[in-house]
Short mmCIF file of C-alpha atoms and ligand atoms in Angstrom, two decimals:
data_model
loop_
_atom_site.label_atom_id
_atom_site.label_comp_id
_atom_site.label_asym_id
_atom_site.label_seq_id
_atom_site.Cartn_x
_atom_site.Cartn_y
_atom_site.Cartn_z
CA MET M 1 -17.92 -25.46 -5.93
CA ASN M 2 -17.93 -22.42 -4.29
CA ARG M 3 -14.65 -21.32 -4.23
CA LYS M 4 -13.00 -18.98 -1.31
CA LYS M 5 -13.25 -15.37 -1.96
CA ARG M 6 -10.46 -13.65 -2.88
CA ILE M 7 -8.14 -10.92 -1.56
CA LEU M 8 -6.23 -8.76 -4.34
CA THR M 9 -4.01 -5.76 -3.22
CA GLY M 10 -0.17 -4.94 -3.30
CA ASP M 11 2.47 -2.29 -3.02
CA ARG M 12 4.97 -0.22 -5.59
CA PRO M 13 8.68 -1.32 -4.34
CA THR M 14 9.38 1.92 -4.44
CA GLY M 15 11.01 1.77 -0.76
CA ASN M 16 10.34 -0.04 2.40
CA LEU M 17 7.50 -0.32 4.06
CA HIS M 18 6.28 1.73 6.85
CA ILE M 19 3.82 1.57 9.84
CA GLY M 20 1.41 3.63 7.64
CA HIS M 21 1.11 0.30 5.68
CA TYR M 22 0.81 -1.43 8.27
CA VAL M 23 -2.61 0.16 9.75
CA GLY M 24 -3.79 0.90 6.03
CA SER M 25 -3.44 -2.29 4.86
CA LEU M 26 -1.14 -5.33 5.92
CA LYS M 27 -3.13 -5.38 9.16
CA SER M 28 -6.25 -6.25 7.16
CA ARG M 29 -4.16 -8.46 5.03
CA LEU M 30 -2.95 -10.54 7.83
CA GLU M 31 -6.27 -11.25 9.71
CA PHE M 32 -7.86 -11.94 6.02
CA GLN M 33 -5.16 -14.44 4.87
CA ASN M 34 -6.84 -17.15 6.96
CA GLU M 35 -9.96 -16.87 5.80
CA TYR M 36 -9.45 -15.72 2.09
CA ASP M 37 -7.44 -16.24 -1.32
CA THR M 38 -5.31 -13.82 -0.84
CA PHE M 39 -3.16 -12.62 -3.67
CA VAL M 40 -0.63 -9.90 -2.80
CA LEU M 41 0.84 -7.66 -6.32
CA ILE M 42 4.41 -5.78 -6.50
CA ALA M 43 3.37 -3.26 -8.61
CA ASP M 44 6.75 -2.85 -10.55
CA VAL M 45 5.09 -1.87 -13.61
CA GLN M 46 3.00 0.74 -11.86
CA ALA M 47 6.37 2.10 -9.92
CA LEU M 48 7.78 2.20 -13.20
CA THR M 49 5.23 5.24 -14.37
CA ASP M 50 6.99 7.50 -12.15
CA ASN M 51 10.22 6.17 -11.73
CA PHE M 52 10.70 5.26 -15.42
CA ASN M 53 14.14 6.79 -15.20
CA THR M 54 15.02 4.87 -12.22
CA PRO M 55 14.28 1.23 -13.20
CA LEU M 56 17.35 0.12 -10.81
CA LYS M 57 15.60 1.63 -8.05
CA VAL M 58 12.23 -0.15 -8.89
CA ARG M 59 13.73 -4.09 -9.48
CA ASP M 60 15.80 -3.60 -5.67
CA ASN M 61 13.18 -2.82 -4.20
CA ILE M 62 10.97 -5.82 -5.41
CA LEU M 63 12.92 -7.97 -2.76
CA GLU M 64 13.05 -6.06 0.22
CA LEU M 65 9.25 -5.58 -0.25
CA LEU M 66 9.23 -9.31 0.09
CA LYS M 67 11.48 -9.50 3.25
CA ASP M 68 8.88 -6.92 4.24
CA TYR M 69 5.87 -8.98 3.79
CA LEU M 70 6.90 -12.05 5.48
CA ALA M 71 8.77 -10.53 8.38
CA VAL M 72 5.21 -8.72 9.23
CA GLY M 73 4.10 -11.77 9.06
CA LEU M 74 2.45 -12.87 6.03
CA ASP M 75 2.47 -16.50 5.38
CA PRO M 76 3.58 -17.61 1.87
CA LYS M 77 1.65 -21.18 2.55
CA LYS M 78 -1.42 -19.10 2.01
CA VAL M 79 -0.59 -15.56 0.13
CA THR M 80 0.09 -15.65 -3.59
CA PHE M 81 2.91 -13.52 -4.12
CA VAL M 82 2.58 -12.07 -7.58
CA LEU M 83 5.22 -9.61 -9.53
CA GLN M 84 3.54 -7.61 -12.02
CA SER M 85 5.91 -7.53 -14.59
CA GLN M 86 5.68 -11.12 -15.34
CA ILE M 87 1.82 -10.68 -16.22
CA PRO M 88 1.84 -9.66 -19.58
CA GLN M 89 -2.03 -10.52 -19.55
CA ILE M 90 -2.39 -7.17 -17.36
CA ALA M 91 -1.07 -5.09 -20.08
CA GLU M 92 -3.38 -6.63 -22.61
CA LEU M 93 -6.97 -5.74 -20.15
CA THR M 94 -4.92 -2.73 -19.73
CA ILE M 95 -5.46 -1.66 -23.08
CA PHE M 96 -9.09 -3.13 -23.73
CA PHE M 97 -10.17 -0.98 -20.68
CA SER M 98 -8.45 2.36 -22.00
CA ASN M 99 -11.36 2.54 -24.45
CA LEU M 100 -13.56 2.75 -21.23
CA VAL M 101 -12.53 5.43 -19.54
CA SER M 102 -12.50 9.18 -20.54
CA VAL M 103 -9.45 11.41 -20.08
CA ALA M 104 -11.84 13.49 -18.19
CA ARG M 105 -12.40 10.94 -15.94
CA LEU M 106 -8.76 9.78 -15.12
CA MET M 107 -8.10 14.31 -14.73
CA ARG M 108 -10.55 13.96 -12.19
CA ASN M 109 -9.22 11.61 -9.78
CA PRO M 110 -8.28 13.45 -6.70
CA THR M 111 -5.53 10.96 -5.97
CA VAL M 112 -3.64 11.59 -9.21
CA LYS M 113 -4.03 15.30 -8.94
CA ASN M 114 -2.77 15.34 -5.61
CA GLU M 115 0.21 13.07 -6.94
CA LEU M 116 0.64 15.15 -9.57
CA TYR M 117 1.12 17.94 -8.10
CA ASP M 118 3.54 16.11 -5.37
CA LYS M 119 5.63 15.32 -8.84
CA LYS M 120 5.19 18.28 -10.23
CA ASP M 121 9.17 18.88 -10.62
CA LEU M 122 9.91 15.19 -12.38
CA PHE M 123 6.83 16.03 -14.53
CA LYS M 124 7.49 19.84 -14.99
CA HIS M 125 7.44 19.56 -19.07
CA SER M 126 3.97 17.28 -19.26
CA ILE M 127 2.12 14.34 -18.10
CA PRO M 128 3.25 10.98 -19.27
CA TYR M 129 0.08 9.07 -20.60
CA GLY M 130 1.58 6.02 -18.33
CA PHE M 131 0.79 8.07 -15.52
CA LEU M 132 -2.74 9.34 -16.12
CA GLY M 133 -3.94 5.87 -17.17
CA TYR M 134 -2.02 4.12 -14.05
CA PRO M 135 -5.75 3.78 -12.55
CA VAL M 136 -6.56 1.84 -15.77
CA SER M 137 -3.74 -0.58 -15.07
CA GLN M 138 -4.60 -1.03 -11.61
CA ALA M 139 -8.44 -1.82 -12.35
CA ALA M 140 -7.10 -4.27 -14.79
CA ASP M 141 -4.58 -6.23 -11.91
CA ILE M 142 -7.70 -6.45 -9.66
CA SER M 143 -10.27 -7.49 -11.85
CA ILE M 144 -7.66 -9.77 -14.12
CA PHE M 145 -7.73 -12.02 -11.13
CA ASN M 146 -11.44 -12.04 -10.04
CA ALA M 147 -10.89 -10.30 -6.40
CA ASP M 148 -13.81 -9.81 -4.29
CA LEU M 149 -12.54 -7.44 -1.57
CA VAL M 150 -9.72 -5.06 -2.00
CA PRO M 151 -7.95 -3.90 1.07
CA VAL M 152 -6.23 -0.51 0.91
CA GLY M 153 -5.84 3.14 2.29
CA ASP M 154 -7.73 5.57 1.84
CA ASP M 155 -5.70 7.05 -1.50
CA GLN M 156 -6.81 4.05 -3.37
CA ALA M 157 -10.52 4.59 -2.85
CA PRO M 158 -11.30 6.73 -6.05
CA HIS M 159 -9.36 4.09 -7.78
CA ILE M 160 -11.16 1.33 -6.56
CA GLU M 161 -14.32 3.14 -7.81
CA GLN M 162 -12.93 3.90 -11.19
CA THR M 163 -12.38 -0.22 -11.04
CA ILE M 164 -15.67 -0.81 -10.10
CA GLU M 165 -16.97 1.85 -13.16
CA ILE M 166 -14.62 0.20 -16.03
CA VAL M 167 -15.68 -3.33 -14.83
CA LYS M 168 -19.24 -2.19 -14.44
CA LYS M 169 -18.83 -0.85 -18.51
CA PHE M 170 -17.15 -3.67 -19.72
CA ASN M 171 -20.17 -6.20 -18.55
CA SER M 172 -22.73 -4.03 -20.02
CA VAL M 173 -20.93 -3.50 -23.14
CA TYR M 174 -19.58 -7.07 -23.27
CA GLY M 175 -21.73 -9.06 -21.50
CA ASP M 176 -21.02 -10.29 -17.81
CA THR M 177 -17.60 -11.34 -17.47
CA LEU M 178 -15.83 -9.70 -15.07
CA LYS M 179 -16.32 -9.89 -11.24
CA VAL M 180 -16.75 -6.45 -9.42
CA PRO M 181 -14.88 -5.40 -6.30
CA THR M 182 -15.48 -4.08 -3.11
CA LEU M 183 -13.14 -1.61 -1.08
CA LYS M 184 -11.97 -2.51 2.43
CA LEU M 185 -10.56 0.80 3.91
CA GLY M 186 -7.84 0.02 7.14
CA THR M 187 -8.23 0.71 10.70
CA ILE M 188 -6.45 4.09 10.43
CA PRO M 189 -7.16 4.78 6.13
CA ARG M 190 -4.37 7.46 6.08
CA LEU M 191 -1.66 7.68 8.70
CA VAL M 192 0.04 11.06 9.09
CA GLY M 193 3.98 11.45 8.19
CA ILE M 194 6.12 12.19 11.14
CA ASP M 195 6.36 15.50 9.68
CA GLY M 196 2.38 16.19 9.95
CA LYS M 197 1.64 15.82 6.34
CA SER M 198 -1.39 14.48 5.93
CA LYS M 199 -0.03 11.11 4.63
CA MET M 200 2.82 9.38 5.39
CA SER M 201 4.32 7.82 2.07
CA LYS M 202 7.87 6.53 0.62
CA SER M 203 8.19 9.00 -1.04
CA MET M 204 7.91 11.76 1.13
CA ASN M 205 10.69 11.10 3.58
CA ASN M 206 8.36 10.90 6.30
CA THR M 207 8.16 7.45 7.25
CA ILE M 208 9.26 4.69 10.37
CA ASN M 209 10.00 1.96 8.61
CA PHE M 210 9.77 -2.10 9.30
CA SER M 211 13.46 -2.05 8.59
CA ASP M 212 14.52 0.83 11.12
CA THR M 213 17.09 0.96 13.38
CA THR M 214 16.37 1.33 17.23
CA GLN M 215 18.01 4.42 16.56
CA ASP M 216 16.61 5.83 13.49
CA ILE M 217 13.11 5.45 15.44
CA LYS M 218 14.26 7.18 18.10
CA ARG M 219 15.82 10.02 15.84
CA LYS M 220 12.36 9.93 13.97
CA ILE M 221 10.26 10.28 17.03
CA MET M 222 12.45 13.14 18.95
CA GLN M 223 11.78 15.35 15.57
CA MET M 224 8.11 14.68 15.41
CA TYR M 225 5.47 17.29 14.99
CA THR M 226 2.87 17.50 17.63
CA ASP M 227 1.06 20.85 18.47
CA PRO M 228 2.20 23.57 17.00
CA LYS M 229 0.45 26.16 19.10
CA ARG M 230 2.36 24.60 22.23
CA ILE M 231 5.59 26.45 23.23
CA HIS M 232 6.05 25.51 27.09
CA SER M 233 5.53 21.90 28.50
CA THR M 234 3.04 23.90 31.28
CA ASP M 235 0.68 25.67 28.18
CA PRO M 236 -2.19 23.38 27.34
CA GLY M 237 -1.95 21.11 24.18
CA GLU M 238 -4.24 19.50 21.87
CA VAL M 239 -4.20 16.16 21.33
CA LYS M 240 -6.74 16.03 18.64
CA GLY M 241 -5.05 15.45 15.21
CA ASN M 242 -1.63 15.77 16.79
CA PRO M 243 0.65 13.28 15.20
CA VAL M 244 2.47 11.57 18.19
CA PHE M 245 -1.46 11.42 19.78
CA ILE M 246 -2.26 9.43 16.62
CA TYR M 247 0.51 7.07 16.74
CA HIS M 248 0.33 6.42 20.72
CA ASN M 249 -3.46 5.68 19.78
CA ALA M 250 -2.67 3.10 16.80
CA PHE M 251 0.42 1.49 18.37
CA ASN M 252 0.82 1.87 22.12
CA PRO M 253 -0.95 -1.20 23.57
CA ASN M 254 -1.04 0.71 26.93
CA LYS M 255 -4.35 2.32 26.76
CA SER M 256 -3.92 3.77 30.69
CA GLU M 257 -0.87 5.28 29.76
CA ILE M 258 -2.38 6.87 26.65
CA LYS M 259 -5.30 7.83 28.96
CA ASP M 260 -2.98 9.51 30.98
CA LEU M 261 -0.79 11.49 29.01
CA GLU M 262 -3.97 12.77 27.20
CA ASN M 263 -4.85 14.35 30.07
CA ARG M 264 -1.66 15.91 31.36
CA TYR M 265 -1.13 16.74 28.12
CA LYS M 266 -4.70 18.68 27.67
CA LYS M 267 -3.73 20.44 31.40
CA GLY M 268 0.12 21.40 30.32
CA GLN M 269 1.16 19.00 32.82
CA VAL M 270 3.55 16.48 30.61
CA GLY M 271 6.37 17.54 28.29
CA ASP M 272 6.86 16.46 24.45
CA ILE M 273 9.63 14.36 25.78
CA GLU M 274 7.90 12.51 27.78
CA VAL M 275 5.02 11.91 25.48
CA LYS M 276 7.57 11.04 23.02
CA GLU M 277 9.81 8.51 24.99
CA LYS M 278 6.41 6.53 25.59
CA LEU M 279 5.83 6.40 22.24
CA PHE M 280 8.83 5.50 21.04
CA ASN M 281 9.16 2.55 23.79
CA ALA M 282 5.53 1.46 22.20
CA ILE M 283 7.06 1.46 18.62
CA ASP M 284 10.34 -0.10 19.20
CA ALA M 285 8.96 -2.85 20.83
CA PHE M 286 5.83 -3.02 17.73
CA ILE M 287 8.77 -3.39 14.86
CA SER M 288 11.69 -4.97 16.74
CA PRO M 289 10.01 -8.55 16.25
CA ILE M 290 9.59 -7.43 12.85
CA ARG M 291 13.08 -5.85 12.02
CA GLU M 292 14.47 -9.19 13.61
CA LYS M 293 12.76 -11.55 11.03
CA ARG M 294 13.33 -9.27 8.47
CA LEU M 295 17.08 -9.51 9.15
CA GLU M 296 16.91 -13.38 9.19
CA LEU M 297 15.75 -12.97 5.49
CA ASN M 298 19.29 -10.95 3.78
CA ASN M 299 21.10 -13.18 2.06
CA LYS M 300 18.15 -15.46 1.29
CA ASP M 301 17.85 -14.59 -1.89
CA ASN M 302 16.93 -17.55 -3.72
CA TYR M 303 14.37 -18.71 -1.18
CA LEU M 304 13.07 -15.36 -1.62
CA TYR M 305 12.74 -15.65 -5.95
CA ASP M 306 11.29 -19.17 -5.04
CA ILE M 307 8.56 -18.07 -3.18
CA LEU M 308 8.00 -14.66 -5.83
CA LYS M 309 8.30 -17.07 -8.79
CA GLU M 310 5.99 -19.98 -7.84
CA GLY M 311 3.13 -16.91 -7.10
CA THR M 312 3.50 -15.67 -9.69
CA LEU M 313 3.18 -18.79 -11.92
CA ARG M 314 -0.24 -19.50 -10.14
CA ALA M 315 -1.33 -16.07 -10.72
CA ARG M 316 -0.07 -16.33 -14.60
CA ASP M 317 -2.60 -19.47 -14.80
CA GLU M 318 -5.27 -17.54 -13.24
CA ALA M 319 -4.71 -14.45 -15.89
CA GLN M 320 -4.85 -16.22 -18.56
CA ASN M 321 -8.08 -17.80 -17.81
CA THR M 322 -9.72 -14.68 -17.04
CA MET M 323 -8.27 -13.19 -20.44
CA SER M 324 -9.50 -16.23 -22.30
CA LYS M 325 -12.85 -15.03 -21.20
CA VAL M 326 -12.29 -11.34 -21.59
CA ARG M 327 -11.70 -12.30 -25.37
CA GLU M 328 -14.40 -13.99 -26.07
CA SER M 329 -16.94 -12.05 -24.74
CA MET M 330 -15.10 -9.40 -26.68
CA LYS M 331 -15.66 -11.53 -30.24
CA LEU M 332 -11.44 -11.59 -30.55
CA LEU M 333 -10.25 -14.09 -33.19
CA ASN M 334 -8.50 -16.90 -31.93
CA PHE M 335 -6.26 -18.95 -34.09
CA ASN M 336 -5.34 -21.35 -31.20
P1 LIG S 401 4.61 5.48 -2.81
O1 LIG S 401 5.26 6.94 -2.28
O2 LIG S 401 5.67 5.00 -3.73
O3 LIG S 401 3.41 5.99 -3.13
P2 LIG S 401 3.08 4.89 -0.48
O4 LIG S 401 3.99 4.51 0.67
O5 LIG S 401 2.42 5.48 -0.81
O6 LIG S 401 4.66 4.98 -2.00
P3 LIG S 401 1.83 2.84 -2.03
O7 LIG S 401 2.88 1.37 -2.35
O8 LIG S 401 1.67 3.48 -3.21
O9 LIG S 401 2.74 3.07 -0.83
O10 LIG S 401 0.83 2.16 -1.42
C1 LIG S 401 0.30 0.93 -0.70
C2 LIG S 401 -0.99 0.43 -0.28
O11 LIG S 401 -0.37 1.04 1.13
C3 LIG S 401 -1.90 1.44 0.10
O12 LIG S 401 -3.14 0.07 -0.40
C4 LIG S 401 -2.00 2.48 0.37
O13 LIG S 401 -3.30 2.99 0.54
C5 LIG S 401 -1.55 2.21 1.64
N1 LIG S 401 -0.72 3.30 2.07
C6 LIG S 401 0.26 4.08 1.79
N2 LIG S 401 0.45 4.85 2.55
C7 LIG S 401 -0.27 4.95 3.56
C8 LIG S 401 -0.59 5.53 4.81
N3 LIG S 401 0.20 6.96 5.32
N4 LIG S 401 -1.66 5.24 5.53
C9 LIG S 401 -2.81 4.38 5.38
N5 LIG S 401 -2.57 3.55 4.38
C10 LIG S 401 -1.41 3.64 3.50
MG1 LIG S 402 1.53 5.57 -2.84
#
């Protein structure tokens, strides 16, 4: 019997989801959930690699993340939500995979390099082994569930590449056992932050979240970074690469309004305030229904835990199945 193709993707419970997650990964998940067997992993073990000293932050964000998922439209009848720390088989596979990757290869991973730079204060004395190795555990997350497709933002591309290398190596050493996954990038693989930094990121304080109030959104958009060379509204401005226009193109459904603003901006015939007010209207209209659904999920912790538990138990069965095959391929003894 042909099984449905499977998706595996996920997020770290380190804060609320933002509009960068939407264009990078959530939008693909929403489209694919009807057609693929979709697994969404809440990566609390991975979150601990750089939040090991704030475990309650990680724990408290688990349900917040699940609320974001349901509010944005992921359907628990179609999606298997999985809590990573409840699948110990992932840790086991990580150990086996760690023999198949070199330290030099891990050090060359460009996303890890950038993250190490951002975390230079946290890791000022030395780099923890767990942090350097988190792409190996991510390779285990993906292959333990036999994922065909991994929809993510482009910061994850090096990790998927590394996963493919590890899986191929595993299969060549121990025999064909694990599925080689494929990367699927989102419509905007890397959305800039409101501060103009190259990536909107939970840990950078430059996000617009689904949980933000109308007032939060207004304040954030009004302080957004635009064309730094433009001093007066009568100066011709740069549209390309301008965060305000990137967001307009991603979230404002009124394409003729965007065209008109772009034309006037290039000619110095519109002020930043008007461009930002129209952007605020578009983003607030996009977020408002999500925010409302999210609020309805407050005080429904039991319902949320049930969804997470049901998905995790299903995922644990899958993981156990894969690990039986892995152990057999690796000629490990079995005392059962
Ligand atoms: P943290 O700062 O804790 O790493 P984050 O905002 O980077 O948080 P993650 O949980 O690491 O979020 O990423 C979850 C998914 O969202 C990944 O697939 C990632 O590629 C994607 N993603 C995150 N930020 C963006 C962004 N700015 N643009 C597009 N995709 C993004
Ligand atoms: Mg990240």
